[in-house]
Short mmCIF file of C-alpha atoms and ligand atoms in Angstrom, two decimals:
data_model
loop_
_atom_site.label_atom_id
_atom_site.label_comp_id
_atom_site.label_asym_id
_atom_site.label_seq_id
_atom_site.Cartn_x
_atom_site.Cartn_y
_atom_site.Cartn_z
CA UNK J 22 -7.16 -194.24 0.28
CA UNK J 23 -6.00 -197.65 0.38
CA UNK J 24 -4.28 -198.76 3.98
CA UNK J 25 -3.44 -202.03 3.26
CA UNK J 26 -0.21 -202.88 1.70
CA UNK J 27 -1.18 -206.46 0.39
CA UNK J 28 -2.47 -205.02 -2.92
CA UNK J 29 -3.81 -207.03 -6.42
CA UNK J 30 -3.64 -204.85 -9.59
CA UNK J 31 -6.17 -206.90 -12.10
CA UNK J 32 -7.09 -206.64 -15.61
CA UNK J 33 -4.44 -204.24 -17.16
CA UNK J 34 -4.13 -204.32 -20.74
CA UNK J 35 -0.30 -204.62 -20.73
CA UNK J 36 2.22 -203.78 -17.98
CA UNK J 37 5.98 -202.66 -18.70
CA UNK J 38 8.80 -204.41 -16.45
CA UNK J 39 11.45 -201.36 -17.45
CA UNK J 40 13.95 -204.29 -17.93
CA UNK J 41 16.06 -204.25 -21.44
CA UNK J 42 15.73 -206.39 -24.13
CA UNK J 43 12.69 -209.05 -24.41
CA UNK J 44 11.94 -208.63 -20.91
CA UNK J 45 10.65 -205.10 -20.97
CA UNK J 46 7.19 -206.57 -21.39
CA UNK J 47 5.05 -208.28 -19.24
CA UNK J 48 2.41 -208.41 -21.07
CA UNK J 49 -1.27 -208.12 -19.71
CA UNK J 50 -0.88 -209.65 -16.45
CA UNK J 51 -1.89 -209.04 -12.94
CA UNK J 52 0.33 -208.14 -9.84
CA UNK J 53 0.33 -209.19 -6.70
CA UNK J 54 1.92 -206.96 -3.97
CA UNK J 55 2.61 -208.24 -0.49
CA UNK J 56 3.93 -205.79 2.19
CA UNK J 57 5.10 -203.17 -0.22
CA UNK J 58 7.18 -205.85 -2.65
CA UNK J 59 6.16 -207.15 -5.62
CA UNK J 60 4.85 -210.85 -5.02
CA UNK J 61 3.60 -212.09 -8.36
CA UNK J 62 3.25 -211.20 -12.05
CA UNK J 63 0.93 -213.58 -14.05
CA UNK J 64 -2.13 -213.89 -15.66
CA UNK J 65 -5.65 -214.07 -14.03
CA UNK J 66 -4.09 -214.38 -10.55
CA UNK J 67 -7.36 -214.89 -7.92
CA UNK J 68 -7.71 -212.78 -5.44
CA UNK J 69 -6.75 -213.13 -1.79
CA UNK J 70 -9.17 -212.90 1.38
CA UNK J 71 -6.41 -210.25 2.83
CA UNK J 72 -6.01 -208.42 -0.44
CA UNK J 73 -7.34 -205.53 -1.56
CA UNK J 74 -8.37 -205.31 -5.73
CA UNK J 75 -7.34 -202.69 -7.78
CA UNK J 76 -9.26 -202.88 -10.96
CA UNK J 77 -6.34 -201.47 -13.61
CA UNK J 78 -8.97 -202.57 -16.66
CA UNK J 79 -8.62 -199.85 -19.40
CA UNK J 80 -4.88 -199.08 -17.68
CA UNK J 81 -1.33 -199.70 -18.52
CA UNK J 82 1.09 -199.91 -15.50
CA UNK J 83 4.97 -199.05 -15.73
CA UNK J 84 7.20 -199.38 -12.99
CA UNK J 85 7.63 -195.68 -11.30
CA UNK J 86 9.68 -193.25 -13.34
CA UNK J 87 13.08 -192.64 -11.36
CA UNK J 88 14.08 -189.17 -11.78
CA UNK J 89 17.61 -188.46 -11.40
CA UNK J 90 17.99 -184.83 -11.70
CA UNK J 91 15.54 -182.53 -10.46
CA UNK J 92 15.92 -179.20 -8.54
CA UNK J 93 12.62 -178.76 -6.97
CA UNK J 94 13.19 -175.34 -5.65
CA UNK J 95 12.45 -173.78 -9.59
CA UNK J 96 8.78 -174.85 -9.15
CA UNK J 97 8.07 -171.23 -8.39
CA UNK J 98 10.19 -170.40 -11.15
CA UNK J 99 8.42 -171.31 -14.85
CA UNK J 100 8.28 -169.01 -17.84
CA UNK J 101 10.56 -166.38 -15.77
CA UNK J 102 10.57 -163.76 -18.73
CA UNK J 103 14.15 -162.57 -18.12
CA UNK J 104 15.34 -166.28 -18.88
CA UNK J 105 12.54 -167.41 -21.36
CA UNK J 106 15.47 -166.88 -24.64
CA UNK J 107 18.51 -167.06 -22.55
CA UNK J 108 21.73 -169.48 -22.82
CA UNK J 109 22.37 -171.93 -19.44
CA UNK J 110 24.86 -168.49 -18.27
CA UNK J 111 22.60 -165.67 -18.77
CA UNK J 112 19.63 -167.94 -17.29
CA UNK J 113 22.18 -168.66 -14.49
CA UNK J 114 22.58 -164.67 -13.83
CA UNK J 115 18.86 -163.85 -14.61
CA UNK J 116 16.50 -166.39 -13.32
CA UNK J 117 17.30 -168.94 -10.19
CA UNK J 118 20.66 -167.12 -8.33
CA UNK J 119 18.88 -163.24 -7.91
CA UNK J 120 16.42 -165.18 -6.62
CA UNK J 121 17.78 -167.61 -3.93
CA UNK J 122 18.09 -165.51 -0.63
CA UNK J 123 14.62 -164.75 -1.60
CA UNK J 124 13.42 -168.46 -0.85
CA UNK J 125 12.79 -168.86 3.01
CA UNK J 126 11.84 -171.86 4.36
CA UNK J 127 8.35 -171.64 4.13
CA UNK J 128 8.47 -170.59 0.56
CA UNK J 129 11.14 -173.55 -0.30
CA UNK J 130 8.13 -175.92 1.14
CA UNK J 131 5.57 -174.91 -1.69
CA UNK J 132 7.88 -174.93 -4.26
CA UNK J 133 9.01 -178.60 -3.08
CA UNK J 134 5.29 -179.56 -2.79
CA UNK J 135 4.04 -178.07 -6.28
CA UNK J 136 7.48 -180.29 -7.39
CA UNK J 137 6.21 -183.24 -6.11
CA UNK J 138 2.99 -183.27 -6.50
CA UNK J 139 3.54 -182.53 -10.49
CA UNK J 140 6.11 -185.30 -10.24
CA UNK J 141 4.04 -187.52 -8.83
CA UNK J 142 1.10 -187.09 -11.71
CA UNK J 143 3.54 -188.05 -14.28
CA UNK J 144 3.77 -191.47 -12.26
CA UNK J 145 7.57 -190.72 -10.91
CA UNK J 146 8.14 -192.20 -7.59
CA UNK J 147 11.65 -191.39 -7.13
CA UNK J 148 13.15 -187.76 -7.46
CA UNK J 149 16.60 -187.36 -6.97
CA UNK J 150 16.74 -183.87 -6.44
CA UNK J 151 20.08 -181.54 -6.52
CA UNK J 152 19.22 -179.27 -4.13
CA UNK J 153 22.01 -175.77 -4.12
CA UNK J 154 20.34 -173.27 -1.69
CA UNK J 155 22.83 -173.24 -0.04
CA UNK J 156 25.10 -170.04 1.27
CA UNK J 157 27.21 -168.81 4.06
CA UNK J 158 25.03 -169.62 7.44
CA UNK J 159 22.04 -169.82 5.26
CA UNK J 160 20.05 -173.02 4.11
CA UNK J 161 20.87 -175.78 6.15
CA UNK J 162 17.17 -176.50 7.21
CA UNK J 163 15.76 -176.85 3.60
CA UNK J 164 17.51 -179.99 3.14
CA UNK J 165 15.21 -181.35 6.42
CA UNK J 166 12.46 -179.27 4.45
CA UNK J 167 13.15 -182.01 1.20
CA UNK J 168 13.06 -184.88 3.02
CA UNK J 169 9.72 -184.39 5.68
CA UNK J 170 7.58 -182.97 2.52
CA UNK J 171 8.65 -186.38 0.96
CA UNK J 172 7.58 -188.05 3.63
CA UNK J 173 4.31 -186.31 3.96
CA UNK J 174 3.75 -187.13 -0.56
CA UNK J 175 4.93 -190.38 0.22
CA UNK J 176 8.02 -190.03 -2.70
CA UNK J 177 11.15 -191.75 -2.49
CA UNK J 178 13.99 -189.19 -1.88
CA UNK J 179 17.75 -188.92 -3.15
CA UNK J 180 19.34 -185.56 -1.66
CA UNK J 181 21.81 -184.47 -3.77
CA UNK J 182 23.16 -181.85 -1.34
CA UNK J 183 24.98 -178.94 -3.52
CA UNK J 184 26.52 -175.79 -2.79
CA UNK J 185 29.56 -173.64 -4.07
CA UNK J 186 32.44 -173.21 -1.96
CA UNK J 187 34.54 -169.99 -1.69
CA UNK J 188 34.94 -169.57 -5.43
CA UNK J 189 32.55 -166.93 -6.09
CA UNK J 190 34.66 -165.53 -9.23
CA UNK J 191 34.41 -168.64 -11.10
CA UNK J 192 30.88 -169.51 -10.60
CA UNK J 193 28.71 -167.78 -13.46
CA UNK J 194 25.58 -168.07 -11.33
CA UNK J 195 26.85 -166.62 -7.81
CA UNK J 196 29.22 -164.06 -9.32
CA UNK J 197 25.58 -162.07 -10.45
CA UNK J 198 24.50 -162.20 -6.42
CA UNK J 199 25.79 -160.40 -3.66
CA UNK J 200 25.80 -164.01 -1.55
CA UNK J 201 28.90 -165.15 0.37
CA UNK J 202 29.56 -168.91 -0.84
CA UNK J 203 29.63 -171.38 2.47
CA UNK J 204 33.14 -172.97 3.25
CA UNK J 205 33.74 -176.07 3.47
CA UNK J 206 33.25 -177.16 6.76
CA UNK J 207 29.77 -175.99 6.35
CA UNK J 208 28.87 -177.94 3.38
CA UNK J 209 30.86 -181.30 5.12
CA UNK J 210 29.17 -180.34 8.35
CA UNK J 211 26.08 -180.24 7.08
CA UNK J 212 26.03 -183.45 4.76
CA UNK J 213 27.16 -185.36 7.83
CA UNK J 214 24.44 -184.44 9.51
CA UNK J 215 21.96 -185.19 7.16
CA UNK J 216 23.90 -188.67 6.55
CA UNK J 217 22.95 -189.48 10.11
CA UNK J 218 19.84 -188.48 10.16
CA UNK J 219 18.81 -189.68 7.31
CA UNK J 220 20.56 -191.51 4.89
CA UNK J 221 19.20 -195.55 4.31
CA UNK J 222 22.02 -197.68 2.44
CA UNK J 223 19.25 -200.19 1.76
CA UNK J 224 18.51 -201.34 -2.05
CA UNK J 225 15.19 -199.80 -1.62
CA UNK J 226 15.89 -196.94 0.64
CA UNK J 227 13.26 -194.44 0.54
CA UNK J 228 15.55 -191.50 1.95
CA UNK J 229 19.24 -190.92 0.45
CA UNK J 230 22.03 -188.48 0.88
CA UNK J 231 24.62 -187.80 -1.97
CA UNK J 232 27.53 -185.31 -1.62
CA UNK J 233 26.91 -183.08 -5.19
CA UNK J 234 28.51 -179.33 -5.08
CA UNK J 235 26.83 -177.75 -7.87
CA UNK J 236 29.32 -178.21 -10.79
CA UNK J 237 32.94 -179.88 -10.20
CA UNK J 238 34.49 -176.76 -12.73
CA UNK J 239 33.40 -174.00 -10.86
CA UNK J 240 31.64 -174.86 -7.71
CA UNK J 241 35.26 -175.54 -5.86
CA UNK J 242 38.62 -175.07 -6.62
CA UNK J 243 40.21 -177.86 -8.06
CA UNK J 244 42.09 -178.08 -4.59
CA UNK J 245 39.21 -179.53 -3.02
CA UNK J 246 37.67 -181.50 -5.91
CA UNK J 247 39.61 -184.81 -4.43
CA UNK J 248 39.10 -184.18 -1.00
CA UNK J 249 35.36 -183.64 -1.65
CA UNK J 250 35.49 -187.03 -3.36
CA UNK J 251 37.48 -188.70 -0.73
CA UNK J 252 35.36 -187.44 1.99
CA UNK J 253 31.95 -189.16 0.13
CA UNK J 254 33.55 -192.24 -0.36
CA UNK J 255 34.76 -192.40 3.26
CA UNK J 256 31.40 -191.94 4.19
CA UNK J 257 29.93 -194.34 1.31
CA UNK J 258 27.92 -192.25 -0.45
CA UNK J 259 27.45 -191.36 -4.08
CA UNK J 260 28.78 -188.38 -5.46
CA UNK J 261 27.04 -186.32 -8.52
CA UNK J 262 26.90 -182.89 -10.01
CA UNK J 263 26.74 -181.26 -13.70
CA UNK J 264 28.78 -181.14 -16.57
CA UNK J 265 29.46 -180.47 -19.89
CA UNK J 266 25.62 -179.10 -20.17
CA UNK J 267 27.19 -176.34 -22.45
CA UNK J 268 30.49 -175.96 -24.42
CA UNK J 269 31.25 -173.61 -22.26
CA UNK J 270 32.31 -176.13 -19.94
CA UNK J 271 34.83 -177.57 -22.43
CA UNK J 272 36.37 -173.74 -22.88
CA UNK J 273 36.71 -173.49 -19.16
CA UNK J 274 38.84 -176.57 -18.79
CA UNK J 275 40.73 -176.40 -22.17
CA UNK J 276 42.02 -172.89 -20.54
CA UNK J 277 42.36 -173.15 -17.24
CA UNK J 278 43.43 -177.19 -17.05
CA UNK J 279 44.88 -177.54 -20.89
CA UNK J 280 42.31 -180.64 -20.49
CA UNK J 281 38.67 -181.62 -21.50
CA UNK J 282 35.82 -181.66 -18.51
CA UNK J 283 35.86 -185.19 -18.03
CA UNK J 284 39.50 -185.65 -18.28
CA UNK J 285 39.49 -182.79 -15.19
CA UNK J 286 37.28 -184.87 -12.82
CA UNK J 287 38.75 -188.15 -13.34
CA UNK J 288 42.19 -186.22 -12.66
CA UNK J 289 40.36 -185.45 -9.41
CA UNK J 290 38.68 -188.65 -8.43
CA UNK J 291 35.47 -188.17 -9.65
CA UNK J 292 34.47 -190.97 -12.12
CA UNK J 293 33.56 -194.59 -11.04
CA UNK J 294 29.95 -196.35 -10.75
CA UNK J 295 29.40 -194.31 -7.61
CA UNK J 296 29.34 -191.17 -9.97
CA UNK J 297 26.59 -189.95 -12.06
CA UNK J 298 26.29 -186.43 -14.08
CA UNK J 299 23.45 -184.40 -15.55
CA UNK J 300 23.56 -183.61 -19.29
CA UNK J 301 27.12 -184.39 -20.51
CA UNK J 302 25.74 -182.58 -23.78
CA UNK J 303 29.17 -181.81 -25.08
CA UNK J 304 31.55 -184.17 -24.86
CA UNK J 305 33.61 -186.30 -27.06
CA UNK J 306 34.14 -189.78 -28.30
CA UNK J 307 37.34 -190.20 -26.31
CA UNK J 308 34.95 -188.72 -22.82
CA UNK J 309 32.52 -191.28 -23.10
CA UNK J 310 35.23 -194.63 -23.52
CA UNK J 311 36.02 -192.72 -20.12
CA UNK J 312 32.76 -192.55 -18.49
CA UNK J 313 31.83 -196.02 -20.63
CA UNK J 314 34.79 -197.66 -18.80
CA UNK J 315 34.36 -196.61 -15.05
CA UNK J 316 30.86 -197.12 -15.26
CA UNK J 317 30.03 -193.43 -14.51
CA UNK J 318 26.59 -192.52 -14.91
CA UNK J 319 24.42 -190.04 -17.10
CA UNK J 320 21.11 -188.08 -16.04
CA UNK J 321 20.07 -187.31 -19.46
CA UNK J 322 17.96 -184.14 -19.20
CA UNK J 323 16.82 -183.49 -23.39
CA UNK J 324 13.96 -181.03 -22.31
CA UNK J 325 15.94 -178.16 -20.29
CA UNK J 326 18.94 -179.03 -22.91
CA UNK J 327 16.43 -177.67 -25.79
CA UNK J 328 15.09 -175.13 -24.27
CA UNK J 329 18.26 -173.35 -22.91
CA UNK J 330 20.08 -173.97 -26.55
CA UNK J 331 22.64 -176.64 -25.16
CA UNK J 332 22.79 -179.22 -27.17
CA UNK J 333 21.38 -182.47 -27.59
CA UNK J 334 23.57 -185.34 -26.02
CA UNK J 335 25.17 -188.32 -27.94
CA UNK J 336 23.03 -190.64 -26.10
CA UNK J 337 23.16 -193.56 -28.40
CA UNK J 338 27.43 -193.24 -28.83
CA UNK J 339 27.39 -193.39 -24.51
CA UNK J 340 24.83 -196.01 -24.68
CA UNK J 341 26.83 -198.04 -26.65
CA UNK J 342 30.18 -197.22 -24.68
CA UNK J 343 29.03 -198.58 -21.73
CA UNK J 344 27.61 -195.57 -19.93
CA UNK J 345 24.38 -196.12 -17.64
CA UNK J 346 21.60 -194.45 -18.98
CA UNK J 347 18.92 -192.13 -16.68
CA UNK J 348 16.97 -189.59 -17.28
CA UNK J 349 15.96 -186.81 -15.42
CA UNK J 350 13.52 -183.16 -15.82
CA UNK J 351 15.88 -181.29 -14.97
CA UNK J 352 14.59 -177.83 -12.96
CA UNK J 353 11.34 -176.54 -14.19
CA UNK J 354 12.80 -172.87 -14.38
CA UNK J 355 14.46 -174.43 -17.56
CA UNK J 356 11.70 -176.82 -18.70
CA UNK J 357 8.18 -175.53 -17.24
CA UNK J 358 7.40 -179.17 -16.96
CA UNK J 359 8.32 -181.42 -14.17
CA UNK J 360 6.97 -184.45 -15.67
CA UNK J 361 8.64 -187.70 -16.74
CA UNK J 362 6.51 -188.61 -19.30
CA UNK J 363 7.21 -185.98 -21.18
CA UNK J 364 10.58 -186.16 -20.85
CA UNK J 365 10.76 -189.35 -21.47
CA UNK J 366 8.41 -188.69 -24.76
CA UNK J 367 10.88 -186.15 -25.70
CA UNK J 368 13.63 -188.49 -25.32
CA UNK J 369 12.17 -190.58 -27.49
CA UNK J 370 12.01 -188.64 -30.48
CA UNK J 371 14.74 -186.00 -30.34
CA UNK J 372 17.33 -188.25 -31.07
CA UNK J 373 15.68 -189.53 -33.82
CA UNK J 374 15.09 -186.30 -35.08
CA UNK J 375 19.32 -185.63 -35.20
CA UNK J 376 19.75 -189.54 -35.96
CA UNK J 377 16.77 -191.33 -37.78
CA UNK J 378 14.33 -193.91 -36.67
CA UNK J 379 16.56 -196.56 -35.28
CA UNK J 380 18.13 -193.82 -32.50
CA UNK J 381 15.51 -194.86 -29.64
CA UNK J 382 13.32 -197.72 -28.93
CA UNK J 383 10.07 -196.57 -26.39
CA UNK J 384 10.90 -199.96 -24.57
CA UNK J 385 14.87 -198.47 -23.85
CA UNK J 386 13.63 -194.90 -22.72
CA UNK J 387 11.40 -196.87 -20.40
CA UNK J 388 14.37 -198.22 -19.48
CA UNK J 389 16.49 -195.56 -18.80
CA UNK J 390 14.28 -193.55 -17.28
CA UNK J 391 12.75 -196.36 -14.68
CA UNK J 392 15.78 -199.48 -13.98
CA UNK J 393 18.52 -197.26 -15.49
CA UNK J 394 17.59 -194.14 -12.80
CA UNK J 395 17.83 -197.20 -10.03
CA UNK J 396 21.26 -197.90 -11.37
CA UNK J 397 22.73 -194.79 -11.13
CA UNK J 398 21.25 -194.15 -8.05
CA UNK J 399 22.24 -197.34 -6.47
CA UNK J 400 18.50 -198.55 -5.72
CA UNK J 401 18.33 -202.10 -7.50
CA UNK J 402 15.39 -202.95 -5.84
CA UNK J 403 13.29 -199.93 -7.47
CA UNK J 404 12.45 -199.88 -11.26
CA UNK J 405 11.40 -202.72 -12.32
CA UNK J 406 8.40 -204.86 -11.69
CA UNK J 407 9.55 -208.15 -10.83
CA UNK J 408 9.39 -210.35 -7.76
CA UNK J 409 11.32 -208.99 -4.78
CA UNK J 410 11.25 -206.07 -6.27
CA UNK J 411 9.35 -202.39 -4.29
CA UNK J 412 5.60 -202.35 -5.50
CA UNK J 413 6.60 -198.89 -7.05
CA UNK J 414 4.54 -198.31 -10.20
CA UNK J 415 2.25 -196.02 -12.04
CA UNK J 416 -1.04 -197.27 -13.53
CA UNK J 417 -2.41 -195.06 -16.70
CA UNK J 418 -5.70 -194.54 -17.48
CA UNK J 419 -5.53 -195.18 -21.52
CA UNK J 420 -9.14 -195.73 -21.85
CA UNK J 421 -9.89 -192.04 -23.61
CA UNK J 422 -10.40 -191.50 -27.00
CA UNK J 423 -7.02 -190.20 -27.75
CA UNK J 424 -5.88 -193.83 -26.75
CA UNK J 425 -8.71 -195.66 -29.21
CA UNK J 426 -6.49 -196.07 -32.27
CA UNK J 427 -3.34 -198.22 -30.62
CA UNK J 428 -2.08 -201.13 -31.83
CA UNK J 429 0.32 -201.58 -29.53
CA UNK J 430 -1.01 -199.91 -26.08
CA UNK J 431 1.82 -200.53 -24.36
CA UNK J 432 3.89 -198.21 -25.74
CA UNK J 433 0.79 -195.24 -25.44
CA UNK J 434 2.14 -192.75 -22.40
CA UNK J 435 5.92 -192.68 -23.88
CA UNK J 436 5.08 -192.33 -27.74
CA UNK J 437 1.98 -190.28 -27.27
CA UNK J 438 3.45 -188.22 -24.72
CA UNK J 439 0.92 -186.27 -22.65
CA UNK J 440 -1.32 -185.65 -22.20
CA UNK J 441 -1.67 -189.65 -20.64
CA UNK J 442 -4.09 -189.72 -17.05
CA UNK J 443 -2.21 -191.02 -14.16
CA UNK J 444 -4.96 -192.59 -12.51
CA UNK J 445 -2.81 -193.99 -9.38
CA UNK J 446 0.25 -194.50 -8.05
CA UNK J 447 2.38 -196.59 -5.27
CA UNK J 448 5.55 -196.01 -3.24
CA UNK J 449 6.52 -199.36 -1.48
CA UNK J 450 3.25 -200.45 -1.72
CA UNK J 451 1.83 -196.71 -0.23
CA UNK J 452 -0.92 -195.59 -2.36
CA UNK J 453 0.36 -192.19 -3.14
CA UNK J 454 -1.99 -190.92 -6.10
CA UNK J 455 -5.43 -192.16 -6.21
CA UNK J 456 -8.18 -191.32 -9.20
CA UNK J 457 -5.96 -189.08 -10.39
CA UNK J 458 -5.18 -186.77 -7.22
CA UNK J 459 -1.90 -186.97 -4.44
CA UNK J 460 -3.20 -188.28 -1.75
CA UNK J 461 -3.14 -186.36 1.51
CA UNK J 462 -2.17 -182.89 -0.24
CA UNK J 463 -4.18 -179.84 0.30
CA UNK J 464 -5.12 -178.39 -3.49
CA UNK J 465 -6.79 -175.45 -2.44
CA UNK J 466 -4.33 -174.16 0.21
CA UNK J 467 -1.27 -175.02 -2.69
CA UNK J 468 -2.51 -172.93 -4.47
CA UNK J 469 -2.81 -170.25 -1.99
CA UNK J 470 0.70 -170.71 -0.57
CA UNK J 471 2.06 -171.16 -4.25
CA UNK J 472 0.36 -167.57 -5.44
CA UNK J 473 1.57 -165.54 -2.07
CA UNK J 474 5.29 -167.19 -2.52
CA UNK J 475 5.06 -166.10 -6.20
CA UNK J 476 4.36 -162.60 -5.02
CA UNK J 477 7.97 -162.60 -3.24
CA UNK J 478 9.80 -164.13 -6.48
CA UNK J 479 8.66 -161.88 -8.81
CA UNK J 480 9.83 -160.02 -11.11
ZN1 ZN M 508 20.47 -179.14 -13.16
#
């Protein structure tokens, strides 16, 4: 492994910035890293006698995918048959809430590892993950669990603490488990203490708290909703949760609140820059001049929006309006992949298969899925490669023969999708994956843990 944090990446045929515009690409220079930061980006930069050389010839580097919606629990849950041809409700009912007084502690810990490890192979070195084990008196210590396995991977790590409080009824997931929702004071409790424990309101913080009950519609009643919001913003930090994955979202409100889903949160406080959503799959033109115009942001999840029948969301209309742009796998109970490249490959061509050609640009899903994830996040100094910036980046190996026909390498692990060989990666300067493997993790005794936990999950 590499120790030394004063790094030079040489020779790689072209390097991404995951900036907009003309400035997504580098081109093929070197980069100099100097106590975890980005130094330098130019060509044919010498070497330093306190640097060590990373030889990135035959490579492509991107900044680190940021992945802003993630529920790293469902690694134990892929291609669960009961869910494999079921909507988002009867996945709900069928796949992750039976299961989730079934996940201990110990068995939360593989599932988080197997998350991050896969994670980290795609090159993502931030996972915002929206974590809802939570229930009355039970789950407390698997937010600690989220946080020390991220420390042992080396990943940056947004906690998006969620949870359901007392409304049991409403919730489609909970109502098919015999689990007593947590109040409220447990769920406030318990995000305070992580807060202190925890939480870093630096521009590159590698731990983060945000206050996220598990959808604003049914997770609460609408009582709370405003508190909930007050309370994060008293305490400074971010707020997020779901919506509008599925129409049925829009039916809820339009009958219990004579209102659509958006119009219901920013009724209760919940839209500003300090907001972000996953999927916002059905929503309408007047929804997104709403979100476009308080800067609220999107985790766009395509992959797990296919593959439960949702939708595919009007990316390019919220683009357009305004609305930060993210992207994010999404649970791997409703994807089977935790991997950003091929979300992000996904991303790139689903739209154009509803829109034409000119719907996505491989230099803007970069984009969203690396600077725009910082945004939403509030982390501007991860995702991009630039001076000042957190040596966070992934360095693919494009040198195989499914690579020998480019024109344009640069563009080779979004448009060709995977499979594309991480060869390494770096957190703050950490050297996290190296020739292809996570540094520091155990293979052998993963995949031990990971078949015994399986054992208690099944069917
Ligand atoms: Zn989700």
């Amino acid at each position: 492994m590499t120790t030394s944090s004063n790094l030079l990446i040489r020779g790689a045929a072209a390097v991404m910035t995951g900036r907009a515009g003309d400035a997504a690409r580098a081109g093929a220079v070197d980069i100099r890293i100097r106590d975890g930061r980005i130094a330098e980006l130019a060509a044919h930069l010498a070497p330093q006698g306190d640097e060590t050389v990373i030889h990135a010839d035959g490579c492509v580097v991107y900044p680190g995918w940021v992945n802003t919606h993630h529920h790293l629990f469902q690694n134990l849950l892929k291609a669960v048959p009961a869910g494999m041809n079921a909507d988002l409700q009867e996945w709900l009912a069928s796949v992750p809430y039976p299961r989730l007084d079934r996940f201990t502690p110990d068995i939360f810990r593989t599932a988080v590892r197997l998350g991050m490890a896969e994670l980290l192979l795609s090159g993502t070195t931030t996972c915002a993950d929206h974590h809802y084990l939570y229930h009355h008196g039970h789950g407390a210590e698997t937010g600690d669990v989220l946080f020390d396995v991220a420390d042992e991977l080396g990943m940056r790590m947004v906690l998006c603490r969620g949870g359901n409080v007392q409304s049991k009824s409403s919730h489609p997931g909970m109502r098919a488990t015999a689990l007593v929702p947590e109040t409220l004071d447990e769920m406030l409790g318990d995000i305070e203490r992580l807060k202190s424990r925890y939480h870093d309101a630096s521009a590159d913080a590698l731990r983060r708290v945000v206050v996220a009950p598990t959808t604003p519609t049914f997770s609460l009643p609408p009582s709370l909703l405003r508190e909930v919001a007050s309370f994060a913003r008293g305490m400074q930090l971010r707020l997020h949760s779901h919506l509008s994955e599925t129409d049925n979202y829009v039916k809820f409100c339009a009958e219990n609140f004579r209102c659509t889903p958006v119009q219901f949160v920013a009724d209760h406080d919940w839209l500003g820059p300090d907001v972000w959503f996953a999927h916002l799959v059905a929503v309408t033109p007047a929804e997104i001049r709403m979100l476009g115009q308080t800067g609220t942001g999107m985790a766009h999840c395509p992959v797990s929006n296919a593959r439960l029948g949702s939708g595919i969301a009007p990316v390019r209309a919220m683009v357009e309006a305004g609305v930060p742009m993210s992207i994010g796998v999404d649970g791997v109970a409703s994807n089977e992949s935790g991997s950003m490249v091929h979300e992000a490959n996904f991303a790139w061509l689903v739209h154009r298969a509803l829109g034409g050609a000119k719907q996505t640009r491989v230099e803007e899903v970069i984009h969203w899925g690396t600077a725009g994830g910082a945004q939403v996040l509030g982390l501007p100094g991860v995702g991009t490669l630039a001076p000042g910036q957190s040596a966070d980046l992934a360095i693919y190996d494009v040198s195989g023969l499914r690579f020998a026909g480019f024109h344009d390498i640069a563009t080779a692990p979004v448009a060709a999708g995977e499979p594309t060989p991480v060869r390494d990666v770096f957190v703050r300067g950490r050297h996290v994956v190296q020739d292809g493997a996570v540094v520091g993790l155990d293979i052998e005794r993963l995949r031990r843990d990971a078949a015994h936990a399986l054992t208690a999950l099944l069917p």
